[in-house]
Amino acid sequence: MTWTNWVGNQTFTPAATATPRDEEEVVRLVSSAARRGQGVRVAGAGHSFTPVVQCDGLLLDMNALRGVVATDPARRRATALPATRIHDFYEPLWEAGLALRNQGDIDTQQIAGAVATGTHGSGVRHTSLSGAVRGVRLVTASGEVRDIGEDEPGLLHAAQVSVGMLGVVTQLELEVTEAYRLREDVGLRSWDDVLEHWDQLVADHRHFGMFWLPTEESGALYNLDGHGARLQDQCYVKVYDEVGADVPDDETVGHRVDRCYRIYPMVYDPNFHELEYFVALDRAPEALRAMRELMLRSLPDSIYPLEVRTVGPDEAFLSSQYGTPTVVISVSGTPGTDYWGYLRSVDALLADFDARVHWGKLHFLTRERLLALYPRAEEFIALRRELDPQGMFLNDHLRPLFE
Ligand SMILES: Cc1cc2nc3c(=O)[nH]c(=O)nc-3n(C[C@H](O)[C@H](O)[C@H](O)COP(=O)(O)OP(=O)(O)OC[C@H]3O[C@@H](n4cnc5c(N)ncnc54)[C@H](O)[C@@H]3O)c2cc1C
C-alpha cells in the first residue's frame, strides 16, 4: 500500500500496514514488530507537510480508536481516543458545558496527530493543544502500556510534543474550558497601523491573527479588494473575542457571533504547502518587517500570504513555545513549484531570530540548531532512548535529529 499525505507532497510504501481494533491489538502488533526488529509509525489524518509519518516497517492506522470517552466538567477535563478528530470534540464537550480552550485553522486532524506536532491556534493567553494535554496513555517499544500523568512531569512534558517517537498513543486527557461563544471581527487594516498597534492587538483580544497579502492577486484567495489602496500595504486581520449570553447569534460574514467551534475552522483546498517558524513574541514586529521585505524582494510572483498568529507559553520539551510566548510566521507555496530557494532564505532570515519550527510543516532544522534552540531537547532524547532503545519509532526524517 502506498501512503500519501493530504496535500500529496509525501508518499511512501511501508512493508506492512495494520488497523488495530483496540489497545490490546496495538500491544500485540508493537511487540511482534519489536521481535522482528521492524520499525513502527502511526498515521494520523495525514495533514503534516513533513515526512513525520514515513515508515519502512509497520504503519498503523488508528481509525478504529476514535471518540470522546469521558468529560469531567468539575475538573474541566476531556478524555479521548487517539483518532478522535478535532471536530468530534465539539458536541460531546458542549453538551457537558465545555469546549476546547483553543484551536487552529482546521478541525480534521486526529487529536493524537495534532498533539504530536504542537498544533496551535492563536492568542497569547492560550497554549497549543499539546500544552493542554494532562495525560497520555502510550504503548511503548517493550509492549508496555504506560499511563503518563501530572505526577510524572518530565515524561508528560516529553509526551506532550513527541512526533510519535515515544510510542503509540492510545488515549489522551486534555484540560478544557467552560463552553464559550465568540464574536469575530474580520477585515482589512493597513500594515503600518497593525505594526504600530501590534502590542495592543495581541494583548486586547482572545485571538488575533492576520494574513499579509503580497500582491493584488492574493485578494482573490479571500474575495478581497483593497478599495483603492494597494493590498500589499494592508493586512487581512482576524480578531475573535468572547461574548456573553446577552449577545445574539449573528451570521453576518466578518462579524459572526456563534459557538466557539463554529467560528474557528476555515476551509482549505490541498493546493499549497507551508513552512512555519516561531519567534519570541518580543521580537515580533522586527521579524515581521524583515519577512515582508524578503517576500517583496525574493518571491514577487507568489500570491500566497504571510500568515501571522501568536501562541502562549508551555512546558513541553519539544514545544516551539517552551518557556516563551511566540509569534507564528507561516509562508506557503504551490506543490510542484520550486520555491526551495525562497524557503531557505526565510529559514536563514528567521534563524537570526532564533526561530523554532512547526514539526508538521516544512523546516530545515539540524541537530545542532535543535540543541541550541530547545533547552530541554537533550532530556527528550534521553527519555526517548530509555523508552525505545532500538529506535523502532524513529524514521529517516527524525533519526538525524533525535537518535
Ligand atoms: C490545511 C491545513 C491547516 C493546518 N492548520 C494548522 C493550524 O492552524 N495550526 C497548526 O499548528 N497546524 C496546522 N496544520 C498542521 C497540522 O495540524 C499538523 O501537521 C498535525 O500534526 C496534523 O495532524 P494529523 O492528524 O493529520 O497527523 P499526521 O500528520 O498524520 O501525523 C502527525 C504526527 O503524529 C504522529 N501520530 C499520529 N497519531 C499518533 C498516535 N496515535 N500515536 C503516536 N503518534 C501518532 C504521526 O506519526 C506523525 O509523526 C495544518 C495543516 C493543514 C494541511
XYZ file of C-alpha atoms and ligand atoms in Angstrom:
456
model
C 0.000 0.000 0.000
C 1.270 3.463 -0.846
C 0.534 6.132 1.756
C 0.167 9.779 0.692
C -0.468 12.785 2.902
C -3.410 15.166 2.463
C -1.620 17.643 0.198
C 0.306 14.985 -1.768
C 3.907 16.093 -1.129
C 4.799 12.973 0.979
C 4.434 9.424 -0.355
C 5.952 6.121 0.755
C 5.277 2.381 0.803
C 5.566 0.687 4.209
C 6.458 -3.028 4.460
C 3.127 -3.686 6.202
C 0.043 -1.899 7.482
C -2.412 -2.732 10.258
C -5.622 -1.261 11.646
C -5.761 -2.278 15.322
C -9.278 -2.585 16.784
C -8.227 -1.889 20.365
C -5.258 -1.217 22.639
C -4.570 -4.944 23.171
C -4.073 -5.336 19.447
C -1.700 -2.340 19.417
C 0.344 -4.105 22.145
C 0.456 -7.344 20.104
C 1.433 -5.520 16.889
C 4.166 -3.411 18.540
C 5.578 -6.425 20.438
C 5.790 -8.618 17.352
C 7.329 -5.776 15.280
C 9.929 -5.316 18.057
C 10.768 -9.055 17.955
C 11.284 -8.800 14.173
C 13.374 -5.631 14.546
C 10.813 -3.756 12.443
C 10.150 -0.024 12.759
C 6.637 1.242 13.592
C 4.984 4.578 12.852
C 1.400 5.784 13.162
C -0.533 7.689 10.511
C -2.861 10.388 11.801
C -5.069 12.259 9.349
C -2.047 12.991 7.127
C -2.162 16.788 7.446
C 1.556 17.265 8.125
C 3.693 18.560 5.264
C 6.884 16.969 6.677
C 7.806 13.225 6.446
C 6.739 12.615 10.063
C 4.594 9.593 9.185
C 7.128 7.997 6.775
C 7.943 4.396 7.669
C 9.763 1.445 6.065
C 8.272 -1.064 8.522
C 4.789 -1.326 10.015
C 2.385 1.600 9.569
C -0.562 1.704 11.988
C -3.937 3.211 11.098
C -5.711 4.041 14.378
C -9.100 4.991 12.917
C -10.913 2.307 14.932
C -9.875 4.065 18.161
C -11.949 7.208 17.808
C -14.242 9.184 20.122
C -14.503 11.241 23.300
C -14.723 8.660 26.101
C -15.191 10.906 29.168
C -15.842 14.502 30.171
C -15.395 15.910 33.678
C -16.941 19.402 33.949
C -15.825 19.845 37.579
C -12.147 19.251 36.736
C -12.538 20.661 33.202
C -11.101 17.572 31.586
C -11.919 15.526 28.488
C -10.515 12.111 27.611
C -10.391 10.906 24.012
C -9.099 8.040 21.890
C -6.190 8.906 19.563
C -8.017 9.065 16.215
C -10.715 11.404 17.537
C -10.941 14.259 15.025
C -10.868 17.759 16.472
C -14.467 18.265 15.285
C -15.507 15.090 17.159
C -14.946 17.014 20.419
C -17.493 19.714 19.662
C -20.909 18.280 20.572
C -19.900 15.963 23.459
C -17.996 18.796 25.133
C -20.698 21.410 24.505
C -23.337 19.091 25.996
C -21.173 18.895 29.141
C -20.833 22.723 29.233
C -17.236 22.501 27.960
C -15.115 23.381 24.923
C -11.531 23.059 23.690
C -9.593 26.028 25.057
C -8.333 26.978 21.621
C -7.973 25.503 18.138
C -6.314 26.106 14.775
C -7.452 26.840 11.250
C -8.858 23.358 10.505
C -10.548 20.668 12.576
C -9.997 17.466 10.599
C -6.748 16.358 12.280
C -6.757 13.404 14.668
C -6.124 14.594 18.216
C -3.019 12.379 18.648
C -1.604 13.681 15.342
C -2.352 17.311 16.206
C -0.846 16.995 19.685
C 2.239 15.131 18.374
C 3.369 18.180 16.363
C 2.278 21.007 18.693
C -0.767 22.155 16.701
C -1.971 25.584 17.845
C -4.477 28.337 17.193
C -3.851 31.996 18.003
C -3.816 34.074 21.181
C -1.092 34.650 23.776
C -3.350 33.649 26.669
C -3.691 30.120 25.273
C -1.249 27.302 24.660
C -1.193 24.888 21.756
C -3.333 21.741 22.015
C -0.193 19.965 23.280
C 0.113 22.430 26.159
C -3.403 21.422 27.280
C -2.524 17.695 27.495
C -2.643 16.423 31.094
C -2.430 12.667 30.479
C -1.029 10.393 27.763
C -1.589 6.643 27.512
C 1.141 5.060 25.444
C 2.188 1.624 24.133
C 5.983 1.712 24.331
C 8.599 -0.274 22.384
C 8.613 -3.030 25.030
C 4.861 -3.518 24.570
C 4.181 -1.967 27.983
C 1.157 0.322 28.418
C 2.218 3.493 30.275
C -0.227 5.956 31.781
C 1.689 9.213 31.977
C 0.081 11.904 34.111
C 0.870 15.070 36.025
C 2.641 13.034 38.724
C 5.445 12.404 36.181
C 6.048 15.949 34.858
C 9.236 15.097 32.960
C 7.627 12.289 30.989
C 4.432 14.280 30.495
C 6.339 17.249 29.061
C 8.221 14.885 26.748
C 4.986 13.187 25.644
C 3.082 16.445 25.014
C 5.027 17.020 21.768
C 6.686 13.752 20.733
C 6.196 13.499 16.938
C 5.334 9.821 17.513
C 8.796 8.971 18.889
C 7.851 7.680 22.358
C 5.352 5.014 21.273
C 1.777 4.598 20.090
C -0.657 6.948 21.849
C -3.895 5.143 22.713
C -5.599 7.811 24.852
C -5.201 11.493 25.752
C -6.564 13.612 28.586
C -6.921 17.322 27.803
C -7.594 20.283 30.035
C -10.615 22.034 28.511
C -12.595 25.123 29.444
C -16.166 26.212 30.052
C -18.203 26.427 26.845
C -17.876 29.908 25.296
C -19.177 31.895 22.366
C -17.137 34.167 20.108
C -17.647 37.314 18.083
C -15.409 37.640 15.041
C -14.227 40.916 13.598
C -12.526 40.341 10.256
C -11.376 42.956 7.782
C -8.598 44.931 6.121
C -6.287 47.184 8.131
C -3.153 48.927 6.941
C 0.215 47.219 7.535
C 1.599 50.338 9.230
C -1.414 50.606 11.530
C -1.207 46.910 12.511
C 2.519 47.094 13.263
C 2.078 50.340 15.206
C -0.701 48.823 17.365
C 0.840 45.344 17.498
C 1.150 45.077 21.312
C -2.403 46.281 21.816
C -3.870 43.926 19.200
C -2.062 40.973 20.784
C -2.925 41.900 24.368
C -6.526 43.035 23.933
C -8.031 40.062 22.109
C -8.585 36.406 22.831
C -7.483 35.630 19.290
C -5.589 37.951 16.972
C -4.199 36.721 13.673
C -3.591 38.179 10.237
C -2.674 37.442 6.652
C -0.456 39.893 4.827
C -1.200 39.756 1.106
C 1.876 40.356 -1.070
C 0.112 41.016 -4.401
C -3.214 42.205 -5.750
C -3.890 38.632 -6.940
C -3.689 37.438 -3.329
C -7.010 39.183 -2.749
C -8.778 36.574 -4.870
C -7.923 33.977 -2.229
C -10.196 35.853 0.187
C -12.526 37.661 -2.223
C -10.961 40.941 -1.135
C -10.008 44.100 -2.885
C -8.094 46.998 -1.415
C -10.868 49.553 -2.104
C -8.423 51.801 -3.905
C -5.359 51.081 -1.740
C -2.650 48.553 -2.653
C -3.241 45.182 -0.944
C 0.465 44.894 -0.156
C 0.075 47.889 2.156
C -2.718 46.163 4.055
C -3.412 43.137 6.241
C -6.422 40.877 6.466
C -6.925 40.915 10.242
C -8.943 38.366 12.240
C -9.928 39.121 15.818
C -12.140 36.878 17.965
C -13.394 37.780 21.434
C -15.660 36.020 23.907
C -19.202 37.320 24.272
C -21.883 36.687 26.882
C -25.319 35.126 26.506
C -26.846 38.615 26.017
C -25.216 38.939 22.562
C -27.390 37.114 19.996
C -26.009 34.814 17.309
C -25.188 36.660 14.076
C -24.433 35.212 10.636
C -23.063 38.404 9.041
C -19.835 37.417 7.266
C -16.853 39.014 9.010
C -18.927 39.775 12.112
C -20.392 36.418 13.075
C -21.360 35.550 16.638
C -21.657 31.852 17.454
C -20.386 28.923 19.490
C -16.562 28.967 19.536
C -16.200 25.854 17.400
C -18.372 27.294 14.646
C -16.156 30.407 14.392
C -12.657 28.854 14.353
C -12.471 26.423 11.404
C -11.605 27.548 7.898
C -11.768 25.547 4.677
C -8.588 24.908 2.682
C -8.039 23.170 -0.661
C -4.980 20.890 -0.861
C -3.167 23.302 -3.179
C -0.292 24.576 -1.005
C 2.465 23.509 1.304
C 3.759 25.500 4.148
C 6.753 26.439 6.279
C 6.029 27.738 9.770
C 8.517 29.170 12.274
C 8.111 30.651 15.756
C 9.924 33.735 17.049
C 9.879 35.008 20.657
C 6.982 37.477 20.895
C 9.121 40.437 21.972
C 10.877 40.346 18.567
C 7.666 40.059 16.530
C 7.461 43.494 14.809
C 11.154 43.358 13.850
C 10.810 39.820 12.406
C 7.594 40.680 10.535
C 9.094 43.775 8.888
C 12.111 41.720 7.776
C 9.818 38.981 6.390
C 7.749 41.460 4.405
C 10.865 42.927 2.812
C 12.174 39.447 1.973
C 8.888 38.383 0.367
C 8.648 41.522 -1.765
C 12.268 41.079 -2.831
C 12.569 37.278 -3.218
C 9.265 35.996 -4.477
C 7.452 38.837 -6.219
C 5.178 36.421 -8.100
C 3.933 34.440 -5.129
C 0.330 35.134 -4.323
C 0.402 33.191 -1.059
C 0.115 35.326 2.044
C 2.243 35.571 5.136
C 0.114 34.164 7.963
C 0.791 35.610 11.412
C -0.548 34.317 14.731
C 0.592 34.148 18.372
C 0.704 31.300 20.927
C 1.122 31.317 24.720
C 3.997 29.578 26.532
C 4.052 25.975 27.762
C 6.498 23.464 29.215
C 6.619 20.680 26.598
C 10.257 19.828 25.865
C 9.900 19.997 22.068
C 7.355 22.808 22.041
C 8.040 25.904 19.977
C 6.558 27.845 22.887
C 8.726 26.220 25.550
C 9.072 28.942 28.198
C 8.099 31.835 25.920
C 5.101 33.233 24.060
C 5.761 33.340 20.330
C 4.682 34.966 17.112
C 3.930 32.338 14.456
C 5.139 33.118 10.924
C 3.967 30.921 8.026
C 4.628 31.073 4.296
C 3.173 28.836 1.600
C 3.728 27.768 -1.989
C 2.132 25.544 -4.610
C 3.195 21.858 -4.578
C 5.340 21.156 -7.607
C 6.766 24.692 -7.789
C 10.425 25.081 -6.917
C 10.412 27.552 -4.106
C 13.098 25.861 -2.007
C 15.495 28.766 -2.556
C 12.889 31.137 -1.147
C 12.162 28.828 1.813
C 15.884 28.581 2.540
C 16.106 32.366 2.591
C 13.139 32.504 5.014
C 14.940 29.915 7.150
C 18.178 31.934 7.091
C 16.388 35.165 7.958
C 14.406 33.665 10.844
C 17.441 31.722 12.125
C 18.788 35.148 13.072
C 15.710 35.467 15.310
C 16.394 32.047 16.947
C 13.208 30.713 15.390
C 11.856 27.301 16.388
C 9.908 25.162 13.913
C 6.492 23.525 13.477
C 7.120 19.756 13.388
C 4.313 19.246 10.871
C 5.403 21.985 8.447
C 8.440 22.314 6.185
C 11.631 23.223 8.015
C 15.433 22.951 7.802
C 16.272 22.165 11.420
C 19.602 20.444 12.100
C 20.573 18.619 15.284
C 22.954 21.449 16.170
C 20.155 24.002 15.936
C 17.734 21.723 17.784
C 20.089 21.506 20.756
C 20.742 25.256 20.718
C 17.088 26.330 20.401
C 15.230 23.798 22.546
C 16.716 23.876 26.087
C 15.103 20.512 27.033
C 15.903 18.644 23.777
C 18.652 16.569 25.385
C 16.230 15.448 28.116
C 13.715 14.490 25.439
C 16.382 12.458 23.621
C 17.412 10.720 26.878
C 13.804 9.749 27.660
C 13.245 8.632 24.075
C 16.291 6.331 24.312
C 15.086 4.953 27.643
C 11.624 4.123 26.265
C 12.820 2.968 22.833
C 16.495 1.866 22.995
C 16.415 0.331 19.483
C 14.833 3.432 17.921
C 11.904 1.481 16.447
C 9.705 4.615 16.454
C 12.281 6.741 14.584
C 12.274 7.214 10.810
C 14.710 8.633 8.241
C 13.454 12.183 8.845
C 13.682 12.048 12.661
C 16.806 9.868 13.170
C 19.368 12.617 12.340
C 17.709 14.909 14.879
C 16.767 12.559 17.729
C 18.756 9.281 17.612
C -4.848 22.808 5.732
C -4.020 22.681 6.965
C -4.228 23.569 8.006
C -3.456 23.469 9.170
N -3.666 24.370 10.170
C -2.899 24.333 11.270
C -3.067 25.275 12.324
O -3.952 26.136 12.280
N -2.214 25.219 13.374
C -1.209 24.296 13.451
O -0.447 24.308 14.419
N -1.051 23.363 12.494
C -1.872 23.350 11.420
N -1.688 22.407 10.451
C -0.715 21.334 10.678
C -1.386 20.123 11.341
O -2.214 20.492 12.419
C -0.303 19.164 11.907
O 0.587 18.803 10.897
C -0.918 17.929 12.577
O 0.112 17.162 13.121
C -1.708 17.070 11.614
O -2.453 16.107 12.344
P -2.789 14.721 11.649
O -3.842 14.015 12.456
O -3.058 14.909 10.236
O -1.421 13.934 11.913
P -0.336 13.372 10.887
O 0.175 14.464 10.059
O -0.898 12.186 10.198
O 0.774 12.894 11.925
C 1.487 13.815 12.688
C 2.416 13.065 13.642
O 1.639 12.429 14.675
C 2.038 11.070 14.802
N 0.880 10.332 15.317
C -0.385 10.379 14.879
N -1.169 9.574 15.637
C -0.352 9.007 16.581
C -0.568 8.092 17.641
N -1.775 7.570 17.926
N 0.497 7.708 18.379
C 1.736 8.207 18.118
N 1.989 9.089 17.116
C 0.949 9.486 16.363
C 2.446 10.679 13.390
O 3.273 9.535 13.382
C 3.210 11.939 12.967
O 4.502 11.900 13.484
C -2.454 22.456 9.290
C -2.253 21.565 8.245
C -3.025 21.663 7.089
C -2.810 20.692 5.978
